[in-house]
Amino acid sequence: ICEPHYRTVRSVNGAAATLAAFVGALTECATLPGVQAVDAILNMHGSPDVLHFADGPVTSEAMRLTLQGANLAGRLRLLYNTSCFGDSHASGLQKGGFDAVIGSRQVNCNSVTEYVDHHRRARSEDHRREAAWFGQGAQFKQRAWDELVQLTA
């Protein structure tokens, strides 16, 4: 979904979704020739002031220090944070170098998306992503949305 609009797309998933891997992917993209800005989507579990990477919880302050240490300020443009309490992480991420950070205020009620995008059985991560964006997973999410709209009408 991003590839038609971005020259380079990197994804860090599952057990590989560590803080070091996330910052490494940001660094890789930010240092590519011709890249003027990096946008990121962060999709993981969150709690107040803490992001839960595969290798353990990371506070907003630790995130700030790690990002500042990577010296990427001026190249990080936008971070969209889908984790719960995403707004509580915003300050650390912005102080770490992102120009803008968007995140949910409280609990992000996205259980259908969480299941389809990350836990539903698939032959590979690529197949899971393809199904989640365009195939059966996308249809499943649309049906859930349609049900929600009917319940709230």
mmCIF file of C-alpha atoms in Angstrom:
data_model
loop_
_atom_site.group_PDB
_atom_site.id
_atom_site.type_symbol
_atom_site.label_atom_id
_atom_site.label_comp_id
_atom_site.label_asym_id
_atom_site.label_seq_id
_atom_site.Cartn_x
_atom_site.Cartn_y
_atom_site.Cartn_z
ATOM 1 C CA ILE A 1 0.000 0.000 0.000
ATOM 2 C CA CYS A 2 2.895 2.385 0.695
ATOM 3 C CA GLU A 3 5.169 1.335 -2.141
ATOM 4 C CA PRO A 4 3.480 3.330 -4.907
ATOM 5 C CA HIS A 5 4.026 6.468 -2.823
ATOM 6 C CA TYR A 6 7.412 5.766 -1.272
ATOM 7 C CA ARG A 7 10.636 4.815 -3.008
ATOM 8 C CA THR A 8 11.772 2.566 -0.141
ATOM 9 C CA VAL A 9 9.634 0.613 2.332
ATOM 10 C CA ARG A 10 11.115 -1.351 5.236
ATOM 11 C CA SER A 11 9.204 -3.582 7.637
ATOM 12 C CA VAL A 12 10.407 -4.997 10.950
ATOM 13 C CA ASN A 13 8.120 -7.753 12.289
ATOM 14 C CA GLY A 14 7.713 -10.382 14.972
ATOM 15 C CA ALA A 15 10.739 -11.341 17.064
ATOM 16 C CA ALA A 16 12.886 -9.075 14.861
ATOM 17 C CA ALA A 17 10.855 -6.007 15.937
ATOM 18 C CA THR A 18 13.411 -4.771 18.437
ATOM 19 C CA LEU A 19 14.289 -1.176 19.255
ATOM 20 C CA ALA A 20 17.687 -1.634 17.580
ATOM 21 C CA ALA A 21 16.063 -3.027 14.413
ATOM 22 C CA PHE A 22 13.531 -0.175 14.296
ATOM 23 C CA VAL A 23 16.241 2.481 14.654
ATOM 24 C CA GLY A 24 18.396 0.551 12.189
ATOM 25 C CA ALA A 25 15.603 0.615 9.582
ATOM 26 C CA LEU A 26 15.122 4.354 10.162
ATOM 27 C CA THR A 27 18.863 4.927 9.803
ATOM 28 C CA GLU A 28 19.066 2.798 6.645
ATOM 29 C CA CYS A 29 16.231 4.728 5.004
ATOM 30 C CA ALA A 30 17.415 8.147 6.184
ATOM 31 C CA THR A 31 20.916 7.644 4.783
ATOM 32 C CA LEU A 32 19.894 6.432 1.319
ATOM 33 C CA PRO A 33 21.035 8.814 -1.434
ATOM 34 C CA GLY A 34 18.319 11.275 -2.398
ATOM 35 C CA VAL A 35 16.082 10.608 0.611
ATOM 36 C CA GLN A 36 14.898 13.901 2.046
ATOM 37 C CA ALA A 37 12.541 12.612 4.760
ATOM 38 C CA VAL A 38 11.486 9.380 6.451
ATOM 39 C CA ASP A 39 7.926 8.599 7.563
ATOM 40 C CA ALA A 40 7.231 5.654 9.874
ATOM 41 C CA ILE A 41 4.244 3.629 11.004
ATOM 42 C CA LEU A 42 4.667 2.071 14.435
ATOM 43 C CA ASN A 43 2.246 -0.804 15.078
ATOM 44 C CA MET A 44 2.869 -2.571 18.384
ATOM 45 C CA HIS A 45 1.563 -2.866 21.899
ATOM 46 C CA GLY A 46 1.811 0.229 24.037
ATOM 47 C CA SER A 47 1.022 1.301 27.567
ATOM 48 C CA PRO A 48 1.306 4.740 29.160
ATOM 49 C CA ASP A 49 4.785 6.083 28.299
ATOM 50 C CA VAL A 50 6.020 2.624 27.198
ATOM 51 C CA LEU A 51 6.326 0.890 23.829
ATOM 52 C CA HIS A 52 6.580 -2.899 23.933
ATOM 53 C CA PHE A 53 9.221 -4.028 21.433
ATOM 54 C CA ALA A 54 9.968 -7.727 20.917
ATOM 55 C CA ASP A 55 13.021 -7.459 23.159
ATOM 56 C CA GLY A 56 11.169 -5.700 25.979
ATOM 57 C CA PRO A 57 9.487 -2.480 27.070
ATOM 58 C CA VAL A 58 11.037 0.870 26.125
ATOM 59 C CA THR A 59 10.095 4.119 27.858
ATOM 60 C CA SER A 60 9.585 7.315 25.904
ATOM 61 C CA GLU A 61 12.733 8.727 27.486
ATOM 62 C CA ALA A 62 14.791 5.703 26.398
ATOM 63 C CA MET A 63 13.317 6.052 22.905
ATOM 64 C CA ARG A 64 14.299 9.732 22.835
ATOM 65 C CA LEU A 65 17.863 8.969 23.884
ATOM 66 C CA THR A 66 18.207 6.137 21.361
ATOM 67 C CA LEU A 67 16.870 8.236 18.491
ATOM 68 C CA GLN A 68 19.046 11.206 19.443
ATOM 69 C CA GLY A 69 22.040 8.875 19.512
ATOM 70 C CA ALA A 70 21.259 7.833 15.932
ATOM 71 C CA ASN A 71 21.532 11.504 14.901
ATOM 72 C CA LEU A 72 18.599 11.434 12.459
ATOM 73 C CA ALA A 73 16.995 14.786 13.320
ATOM 74 C CA GLY A 74 16.077 16.712 10.199
ATOM 75 C CA ARG A 75 15.440 13.499 8.240
ATOM 76 C CA LEU A 76 12.596 12.034 10.318
ATOM 77 C CA ARG A 77 9.325 13.629 9.253
ATOM 78 C CA LEU A 78 6.240 11.768 10.518
ATOM 79 C CA LEU A 79 5.606 8.847 12.831
ATOM 80 C CA TYR A 80 2.092 7.374 12.946
ATOM 81 C CA ASN A 81 1.767 5.328 16.134
ATOM 82 C CA THR A 82 -1.120 2.813 16.265
ATOM 83 C CA SER A 83 -0.195 1.461 19.701
ATOM 84 C CA CYS A 84 -2.397 2.047 22.714
ATOM 85 C CA PHE A 85 -1.591 5.317 24.516
ATOM 86 C CA GLY A 86 0.315 6.498 21.439
ATOM 87 C CA ASP A 87 0.018 10.133 22.475
ATOM 88 C CA SER A 88 2.000 9.399 25.648
ATOM 89 C CA HIS A 89 4.967 8.360 23.459
ATOM 90 C CA ALA A 90 4.791 11.430 21.213
ATOM 91 C CA SER A 91 7.020 13.742 23.243
ATOM 92 C CA GLY A 92 9.932 11.287 23.373
ATOM 93 C CA LEU A 93 9.633 10.505 19.685
ATOM 94 C CA GLN A 94 9.515 14.183 18.718
ATOM 95 C CA LYS A 95 12.442 15.051 20.988
ATOM 96 C CA GLY A 96 14.228 12.110 19.372
ATOM 97 C CA GLY A 97 13.980 13.736 15.969
ATOM 98 C CA PHE A 98 10.541 13.283 14.375
ATOM 99 C CA ASP A 99 8.922 16.505 13.163
ATOM 100 C CA ALA A 100 5.411 15.202 13.904
ATOM 101 C CA VAL A 101 4.019 12.245 15.835
ATOM 102 C CA ILE A 102 0.400 11.086 15.790
ATOM 103 C CA GLY A 103 -1.003 8.522 18.237
ATOM 104 C CA SER A 104 -4.148 7.419 20.034
ATOM 105 C CA ARG A 105 -5.107 9.063 23.322
ATOM 106 C CA GLN A 106 -6.022 5.919 25.237
ATOM 107 C CA VAL A 107 -6.601 2.301 24.267
ATOM 108 C CA ASN A 108 -6.637 1.777 20.512
ATOM 109 C CA CYS A 109 -9.517 -0.629 19.900
ATOM 110 C CA ASN A 110 -8.156 -2.428 16.891
ATOM 111 C CA SER A 111 -8.536 -6.110 17.782
ATOM 112 C CA VAL A 112 -9.806 -7.081 14.321
ATOM 113 C CA THR A 113 -6.890 -5.326 12.647
ATOM 114 C CA GLU A 114 -4.432 -6.762 15.190
ATOM 115 C CA TYR A 115 -5.655 -10.290 14.502
ATOM 116 C CA VAL A 116 -5.766 -10.010 10.702
ATOM 117 C CA ASP A 117 -2.518 -8.066 10.307
ATOM 118 C CA HIS A 118 -0.377 -9.916 12.867
ATOM 119 C CA HIS A 119 -1.828 -13.187 14.152
ATOM 120 C CA ARG A 120 -3.891 -14.840 11.421
ATOM 121 C CA ARG A 121 -2.169 -17.877 9.916
ATOM 122 C CA ALA A 122 -0.353 -17.246 6.658
ATOM 123 C CA ARG A 123 2.318 -18.900 4.516
ATOM 124 C CA SER A 124 4.641 -15.952 5.064
ATOM 125 C CA GLU A 125 4.688 -12.371 6.333
ATOM 126 C CA ASP A 126 4.368 -11.170 2.721
ATOM 127 C CA HIS A 127 1.262 -13.303 2.164
ATOM 128 C CA ARG A 128 -0.226 -12.091 5.465
ATOM 129 C CA ARG A 129 0.378 -8.455 4.519
ATOM 130 C CA GLU A 130 -1.041 -8.949 1.005
ATOM 131 C CA ALA A 131 -4.186 -10.622 2.397
ATOM 132 C CA ALA A 132 -4.548 -7.974 5.106
ATOM 133 C CA TRP A 133 -4.344 -5.122 2.620
ATOM 134 C CA PHE A 134 -6.097 -6.529 -0.452
ATOM 135 C CA GLY A 135 -7.433 -10.061 0.087
ATOM 136 C CA GLN A 136 -9.506 -12.038 2.571
ATOM 137 C CA GLY A 137 -8.087 -10.130 5.528
ATOM 138 C CA ALA A 138 -9.151 -6.816 4.016
ATOM 139 C CA GLN A 139 -12.626 -8.236 3.401
ATOM 140 C CA PHE A 140 -12.788 -9.503 7.005
ATOM 141 C CA LYS A 141 -11.851 -6.043 8.320
ATOM 142 C CA GLN A 142 -14.447 -4.421 6.053
ATOM 143 C CA ARG A 143 -17.183 -6.770 7.354
ATOM 144 C CA ALA A 144 -16.198 -5.910 10.941
ATOM 145 C CA TRP A 145 -16.377 -2.203 10.086
ATOM 146 C CA ASP A 146 -19.778 -2.625 8.437
ATOM 147 C CA GLU A 147 -21.066 -4.428 11.554
ATOM 148 C CA LEU A 148 -19.761 -1.642 13.786
ATOM 149 C CA VAL A 149 -21.447 0.998 11.643
ATOM 150 C CA GLN A 150 -24.757 -0.918 11.848
ATOM 151 C CA LEU A 151 -24.471 -1.244 15.636
ATOM 152 C CA THR A 152 -23.866 2.456 16.081
ATOM 153 C CA ALA A 153 -26.507 3.669 13.576
#
